Coordinates of C-alpha atoms in Angstrom, one line a residue:
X1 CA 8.1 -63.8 -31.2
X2 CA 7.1 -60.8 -33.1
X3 CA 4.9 -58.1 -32.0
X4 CA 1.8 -59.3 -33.9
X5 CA 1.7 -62.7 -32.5
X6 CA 2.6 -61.0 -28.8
X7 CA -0.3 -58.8 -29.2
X8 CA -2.6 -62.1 -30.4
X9 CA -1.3 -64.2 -27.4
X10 CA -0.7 -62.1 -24.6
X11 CA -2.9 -58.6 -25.0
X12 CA -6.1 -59.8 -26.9
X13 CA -7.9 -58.0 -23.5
X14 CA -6.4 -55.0 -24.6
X15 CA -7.9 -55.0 -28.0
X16 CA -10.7 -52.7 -28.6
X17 CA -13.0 -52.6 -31.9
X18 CA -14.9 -49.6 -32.8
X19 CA -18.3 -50.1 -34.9
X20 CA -19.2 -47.5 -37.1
X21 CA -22.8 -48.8 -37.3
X22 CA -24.2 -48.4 -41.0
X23 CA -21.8 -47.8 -43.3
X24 CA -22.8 -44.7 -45.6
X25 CA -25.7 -43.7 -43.6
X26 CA -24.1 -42.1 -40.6
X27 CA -26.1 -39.3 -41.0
X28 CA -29.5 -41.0 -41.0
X29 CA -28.6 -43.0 -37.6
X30 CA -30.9 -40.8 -35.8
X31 CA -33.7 -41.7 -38.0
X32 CA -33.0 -45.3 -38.6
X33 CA -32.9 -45.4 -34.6
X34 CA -36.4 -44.6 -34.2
X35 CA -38.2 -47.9 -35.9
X36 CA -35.6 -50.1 -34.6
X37 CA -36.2 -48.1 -31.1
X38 CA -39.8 -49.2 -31.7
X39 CA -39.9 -52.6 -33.0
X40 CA -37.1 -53.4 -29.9
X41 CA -39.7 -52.0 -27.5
X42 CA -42.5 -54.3 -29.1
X43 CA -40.6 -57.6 -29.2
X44 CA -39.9 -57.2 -25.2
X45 CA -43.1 -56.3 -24.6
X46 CA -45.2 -58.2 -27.3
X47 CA -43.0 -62.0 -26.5
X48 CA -42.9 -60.9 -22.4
X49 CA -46.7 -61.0 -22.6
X50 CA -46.7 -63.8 -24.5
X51 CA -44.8 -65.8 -21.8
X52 CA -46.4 -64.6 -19.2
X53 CA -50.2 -65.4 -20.6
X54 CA -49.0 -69.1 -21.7
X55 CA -48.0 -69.1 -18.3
X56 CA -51.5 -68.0 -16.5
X57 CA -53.6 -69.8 -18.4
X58 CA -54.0 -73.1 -18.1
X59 CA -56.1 -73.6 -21.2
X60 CA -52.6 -72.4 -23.5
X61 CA -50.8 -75.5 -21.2
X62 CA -50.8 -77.3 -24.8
X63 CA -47.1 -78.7 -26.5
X64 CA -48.2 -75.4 -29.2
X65 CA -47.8 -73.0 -26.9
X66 CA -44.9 -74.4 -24.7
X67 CA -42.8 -74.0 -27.9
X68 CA -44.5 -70.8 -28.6
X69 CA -43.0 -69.6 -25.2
X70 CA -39.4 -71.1 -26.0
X71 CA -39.4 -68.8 -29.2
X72 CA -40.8 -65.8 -27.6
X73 CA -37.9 -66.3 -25.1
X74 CA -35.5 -66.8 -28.3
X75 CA -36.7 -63.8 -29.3
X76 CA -36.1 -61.8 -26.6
X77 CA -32.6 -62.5 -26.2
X78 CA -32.1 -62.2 -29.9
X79 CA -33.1 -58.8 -29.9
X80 CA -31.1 -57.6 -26.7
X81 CA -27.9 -59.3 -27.4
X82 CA -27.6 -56.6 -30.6
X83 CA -30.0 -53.9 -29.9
X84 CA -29.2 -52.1 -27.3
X85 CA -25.8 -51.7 -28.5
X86 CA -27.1 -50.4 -32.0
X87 CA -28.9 -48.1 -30.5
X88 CA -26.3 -46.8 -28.3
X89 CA -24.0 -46.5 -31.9
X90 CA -26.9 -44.3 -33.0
X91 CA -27.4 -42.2 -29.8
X92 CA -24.4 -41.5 -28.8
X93 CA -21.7 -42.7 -31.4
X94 CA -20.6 -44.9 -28.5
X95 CA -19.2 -47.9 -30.9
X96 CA -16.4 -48.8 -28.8
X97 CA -16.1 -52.6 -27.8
X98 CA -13.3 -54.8 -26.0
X99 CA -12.2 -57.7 -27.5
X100 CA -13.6 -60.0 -25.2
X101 CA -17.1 -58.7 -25.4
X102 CA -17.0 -58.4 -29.1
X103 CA -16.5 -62.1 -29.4
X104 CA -19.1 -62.9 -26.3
X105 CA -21.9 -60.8 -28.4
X106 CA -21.0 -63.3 -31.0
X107 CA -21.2 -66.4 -29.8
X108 CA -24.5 -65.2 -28.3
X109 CA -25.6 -63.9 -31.0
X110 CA -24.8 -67.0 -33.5
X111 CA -26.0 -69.7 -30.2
X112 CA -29.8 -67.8 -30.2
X113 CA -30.0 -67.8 -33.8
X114 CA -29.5 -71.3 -34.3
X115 CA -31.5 -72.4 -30.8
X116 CA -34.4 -70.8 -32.7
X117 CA -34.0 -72.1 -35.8
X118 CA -34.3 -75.6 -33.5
X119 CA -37.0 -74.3 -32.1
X120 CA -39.0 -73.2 -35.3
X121 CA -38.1 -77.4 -36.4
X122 CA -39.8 -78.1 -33.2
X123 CA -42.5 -76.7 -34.0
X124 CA -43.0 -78.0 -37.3
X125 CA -42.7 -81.6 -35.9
X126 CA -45.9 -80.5 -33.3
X127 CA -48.0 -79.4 -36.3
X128 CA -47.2 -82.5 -38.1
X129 CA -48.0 -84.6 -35.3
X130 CA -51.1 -82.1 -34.2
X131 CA -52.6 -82.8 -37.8
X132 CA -51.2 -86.7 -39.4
X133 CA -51.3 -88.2 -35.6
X134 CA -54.5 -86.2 -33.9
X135 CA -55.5 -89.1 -31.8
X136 CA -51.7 -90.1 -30.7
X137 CA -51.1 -85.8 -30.3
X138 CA -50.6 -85.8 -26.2
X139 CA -49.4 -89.2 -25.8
X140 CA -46.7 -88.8 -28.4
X141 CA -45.5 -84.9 -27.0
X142 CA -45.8 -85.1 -23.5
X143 CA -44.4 -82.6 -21.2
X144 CA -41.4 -84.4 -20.6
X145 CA -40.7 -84.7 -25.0
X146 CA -40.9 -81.3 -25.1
X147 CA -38.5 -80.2 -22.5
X148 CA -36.3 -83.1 -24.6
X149 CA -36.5 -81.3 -27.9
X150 CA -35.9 -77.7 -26.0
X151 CA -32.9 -79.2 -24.3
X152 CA -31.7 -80.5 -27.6
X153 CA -32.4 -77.3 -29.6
X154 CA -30.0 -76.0 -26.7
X155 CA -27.2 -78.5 -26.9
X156 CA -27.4 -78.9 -30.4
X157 CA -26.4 -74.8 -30.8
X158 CA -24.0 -74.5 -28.1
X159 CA -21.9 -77.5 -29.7
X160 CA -22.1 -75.9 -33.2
X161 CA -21.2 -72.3 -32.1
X162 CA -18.4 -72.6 -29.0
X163 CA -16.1 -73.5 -31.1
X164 CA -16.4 -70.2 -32.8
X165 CA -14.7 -68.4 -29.6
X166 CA -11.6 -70.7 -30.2
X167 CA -11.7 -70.0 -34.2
X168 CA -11.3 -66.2 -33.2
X169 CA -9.0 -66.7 -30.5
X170 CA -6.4 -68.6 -32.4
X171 CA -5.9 -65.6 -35.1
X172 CA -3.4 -62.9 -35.0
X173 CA -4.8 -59.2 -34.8
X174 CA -2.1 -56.6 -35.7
X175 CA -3.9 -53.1 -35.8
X176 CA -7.5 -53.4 -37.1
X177 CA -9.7 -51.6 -35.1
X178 CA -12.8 -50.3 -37.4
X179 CA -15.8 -52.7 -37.7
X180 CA -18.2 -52.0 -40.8
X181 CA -21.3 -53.3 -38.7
X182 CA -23.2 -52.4 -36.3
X183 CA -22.3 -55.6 -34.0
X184 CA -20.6 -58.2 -33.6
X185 CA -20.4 -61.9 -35.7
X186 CA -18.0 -64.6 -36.7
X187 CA -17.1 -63.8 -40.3
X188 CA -16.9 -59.8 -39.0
X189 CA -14.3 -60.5 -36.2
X190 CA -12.5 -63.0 -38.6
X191 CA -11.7 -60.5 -41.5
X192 CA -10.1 -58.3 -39.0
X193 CA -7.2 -60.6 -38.9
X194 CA -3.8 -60.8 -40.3
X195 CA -3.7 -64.4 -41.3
X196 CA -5.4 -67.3 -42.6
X197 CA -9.2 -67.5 -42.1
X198 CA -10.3 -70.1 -44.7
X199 CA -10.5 -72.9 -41.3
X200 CA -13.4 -70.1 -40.3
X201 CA -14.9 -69.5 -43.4
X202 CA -15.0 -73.2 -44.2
X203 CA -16.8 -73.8 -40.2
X204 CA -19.2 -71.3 -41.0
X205 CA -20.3 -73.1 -44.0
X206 CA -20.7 -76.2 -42.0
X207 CA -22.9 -74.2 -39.3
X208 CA -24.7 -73.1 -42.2
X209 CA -25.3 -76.3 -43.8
X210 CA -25.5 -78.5 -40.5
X211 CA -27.9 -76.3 -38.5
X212 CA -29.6 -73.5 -41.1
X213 CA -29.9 -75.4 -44.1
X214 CA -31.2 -78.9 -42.4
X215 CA -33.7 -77.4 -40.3
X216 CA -35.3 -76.1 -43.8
X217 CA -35.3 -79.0 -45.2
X218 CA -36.4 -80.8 -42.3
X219 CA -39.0 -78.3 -42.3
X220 CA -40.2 -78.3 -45.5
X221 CA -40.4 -82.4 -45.5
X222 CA -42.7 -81.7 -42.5
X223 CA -45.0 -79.2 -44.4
X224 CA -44.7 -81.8 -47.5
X225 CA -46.3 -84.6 -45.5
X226 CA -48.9 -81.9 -43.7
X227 CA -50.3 -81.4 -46.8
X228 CA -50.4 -84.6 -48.3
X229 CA -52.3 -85.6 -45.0
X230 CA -54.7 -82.7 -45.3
X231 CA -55.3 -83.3 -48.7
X232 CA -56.8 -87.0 -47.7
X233 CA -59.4 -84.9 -45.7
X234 CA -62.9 -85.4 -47.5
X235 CA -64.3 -82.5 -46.0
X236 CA -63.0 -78.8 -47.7
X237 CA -64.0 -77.2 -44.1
X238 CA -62.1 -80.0 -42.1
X239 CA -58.5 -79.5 -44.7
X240 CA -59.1 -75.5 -44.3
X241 CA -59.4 -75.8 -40.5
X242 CA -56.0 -78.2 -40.7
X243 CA -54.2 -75.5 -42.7
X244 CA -55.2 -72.6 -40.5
X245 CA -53.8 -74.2 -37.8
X246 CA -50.2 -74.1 -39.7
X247 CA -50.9 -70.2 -41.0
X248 CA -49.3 -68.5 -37.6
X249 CA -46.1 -70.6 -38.3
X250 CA -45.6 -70.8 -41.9
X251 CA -45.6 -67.3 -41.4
X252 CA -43.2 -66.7 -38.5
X253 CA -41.0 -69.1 -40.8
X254 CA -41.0 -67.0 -44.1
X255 CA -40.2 -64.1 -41.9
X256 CA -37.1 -65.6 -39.8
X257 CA -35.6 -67.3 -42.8
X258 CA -36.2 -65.3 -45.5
X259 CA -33.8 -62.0 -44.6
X260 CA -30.9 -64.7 -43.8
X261 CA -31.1 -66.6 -46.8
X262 CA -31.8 -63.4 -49.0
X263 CA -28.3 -61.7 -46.7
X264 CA -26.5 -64.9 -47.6
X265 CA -27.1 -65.0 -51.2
X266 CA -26.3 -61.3 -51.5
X267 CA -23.1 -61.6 -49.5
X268 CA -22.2 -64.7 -52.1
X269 CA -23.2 -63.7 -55.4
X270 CA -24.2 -59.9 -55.1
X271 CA -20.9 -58.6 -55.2
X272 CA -20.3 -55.3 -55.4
X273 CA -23.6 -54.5 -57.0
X274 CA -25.5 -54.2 -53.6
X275 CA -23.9 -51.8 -51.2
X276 CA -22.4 -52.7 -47.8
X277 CA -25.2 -50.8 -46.0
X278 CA -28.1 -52.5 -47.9
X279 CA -26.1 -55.7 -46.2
X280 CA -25.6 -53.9 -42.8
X281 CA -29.5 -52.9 -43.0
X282 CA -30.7 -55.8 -43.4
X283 CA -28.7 -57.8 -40.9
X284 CA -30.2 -54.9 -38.2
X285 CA -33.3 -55.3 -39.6
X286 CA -33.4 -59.5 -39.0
X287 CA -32.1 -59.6 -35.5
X288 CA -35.2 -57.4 -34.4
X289 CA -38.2 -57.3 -36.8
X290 CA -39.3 -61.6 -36.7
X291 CA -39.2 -60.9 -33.0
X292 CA -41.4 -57.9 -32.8
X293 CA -43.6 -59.6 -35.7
X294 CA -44.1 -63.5 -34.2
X295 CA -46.3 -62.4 -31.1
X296 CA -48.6 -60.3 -33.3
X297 CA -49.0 -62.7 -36.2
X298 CA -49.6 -65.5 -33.0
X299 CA -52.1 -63.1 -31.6
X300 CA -54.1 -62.3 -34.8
X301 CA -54.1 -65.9 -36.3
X302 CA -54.2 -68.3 -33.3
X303 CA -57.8 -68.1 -31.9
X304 CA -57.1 -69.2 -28.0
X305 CA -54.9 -66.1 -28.1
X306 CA -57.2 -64.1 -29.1
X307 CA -59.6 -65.4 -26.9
X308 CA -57.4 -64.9 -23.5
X309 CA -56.0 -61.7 -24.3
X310 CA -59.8 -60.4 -25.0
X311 CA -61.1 -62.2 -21.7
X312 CA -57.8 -60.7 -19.9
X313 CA -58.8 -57.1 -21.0
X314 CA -62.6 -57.6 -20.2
X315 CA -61.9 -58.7 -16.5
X316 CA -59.4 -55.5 -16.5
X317 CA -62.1 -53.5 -17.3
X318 CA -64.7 -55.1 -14.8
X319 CA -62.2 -54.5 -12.1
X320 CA -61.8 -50.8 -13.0

């Protein structure tokens, strides 16, 4: 057995990565910390609240918002599977990582990703009942539909990304030690190999195409029939009212897919003509600004929102 495959086999515990963060900006860590300090702060806060107002009032107990509170949960563990870690890269150069929990932040990370791209899919499929079956709305996504479609958002991601721990494990690692990231992910892990990765590269692809790319489609075949249903409406106030009702999440979907599809197409075809830390950027930037963005764009364009979180604020102030 040579000392490669004894070190893959036997010590892969021993193994420790270190990240170097972003890649050409070391010296603006400091600075880059403080928005993604800030937004971090805001998606706990801003998605906590969220949950916790769904939860208190009974008038939000609606299939909208109990997928509204699955993404604001998404969200939070999205964030805090990478950020704190980033920060602690930028604070205190601290980029050292074990084996073991480089490959658990990924499996993580790549699980929540794709649990709220279900989610998002889940969503869709309430607005296009909510607006081309109003009068079948509550008897078609009852309480016990919804925890379905949660559950299968769940299963669905955990069977697509597990397997990535084994794709990992199987590899031989004979000396790489520097990641060029500021966390950890499949593709990142994989390149520090000595061997063969085309088995990954080619699952990636399929967790692209099976997860990622379906739920777009399926999404945008959703919006597709939305419209042509609001475009039967005779009434111009009744189709505006219909749309507005879509305007919170159209919007919380241009902003999650958006940076990944943009990152993808840039990793594909872009070459060497867009630096590595214009990649590394953007990848911090898209595990932490949708979730610090969806509870505001929820609070200013869904009206019940606004209503509680005024009437919440008013009582506040009464009891002061």
């Amino acid at each position: 057995m040579t000392s490669s495959t004894y070190l893959n086999h036997t010590n892969l515990r021993d193994i420790w990565y270190t990240m170097i963060g972003i890649p050409g900006l070391e010296d603006a860590h400091i600075w880059l910390s403080i928005p993604i300090f800030s937004m971090y702060i805001v998606a706990v806060i801003g998605n906590t609240f969220l949950i916790l107002l769904i939860s208190i009032e009974h008038s939000l107990h609606e299939p909208m918002y109990f997928f509204l509170t699955m993404l604001a949960l998404a969200d939070i563990f999205l964030s805090t599977v990478t950020i704190p870690k980033v920060l602690a890269i930028f604070w205190f150069q601290d980029g050292s990582i074990s084996f073991a929990s480089c490959v658990s932040q990924m499996f993580f990370l790549h699980f929540i990703f794709v649990t709220e791209s279900g989610i998002l899919l889940s969503m869709a499929f309430d607005r296009y009942v909510a607006i081309c079956y109003p009068l079948r709305y509550t008897n078609i996504l009852t309480p016990s539909v919804i925890i379905k479609m949660g559950i299968a958002a769940v299963t669905r991601s955990f069977s697509i990304c597990f397997p990535l721990i084994f794709l990992v494990y199987r590899l031989t690692y004979c000396g790489k030690s520097i990641i060029r990231h500021s966390y950890c992910e499949h593709m990142g892990i994989a390149r520090l190999a000595c061997d063969s990765i085309k088995v990954n590269i080619y699952y990636g692809l399929v967790v692209a195409l099976f997860s990622i790319f379906l739920d777009v489609v399926l999404i945008i075949v959703s919006y597709a029939r939305i419209l042509c249903a609001v475009y039967r409406i005779p009434s111009q106030d009744a189709r505006l009212k219909a749309l507005s009702t879509c305007g919170s999440h159209v919007c919380v979907i241009l902003l999650f897919y958006t940076p990944v599809f943009f990152s993808s197409l840039a990793h594909r075809f872009g070459g060497d003509s867009i630096p590595l830390h214009v990649h590394i950027l953007l990848a911090n930037l898209y595990v932490v600004l949708p979730p610090s963005l969806n509870p505001i764009i929820y609070g200013v364009k869904t009206k019940q929102i606004q209503e509680r979180v005024v009437q919440l604020f008013s009582l506040n102030k009464v009891i002061c």
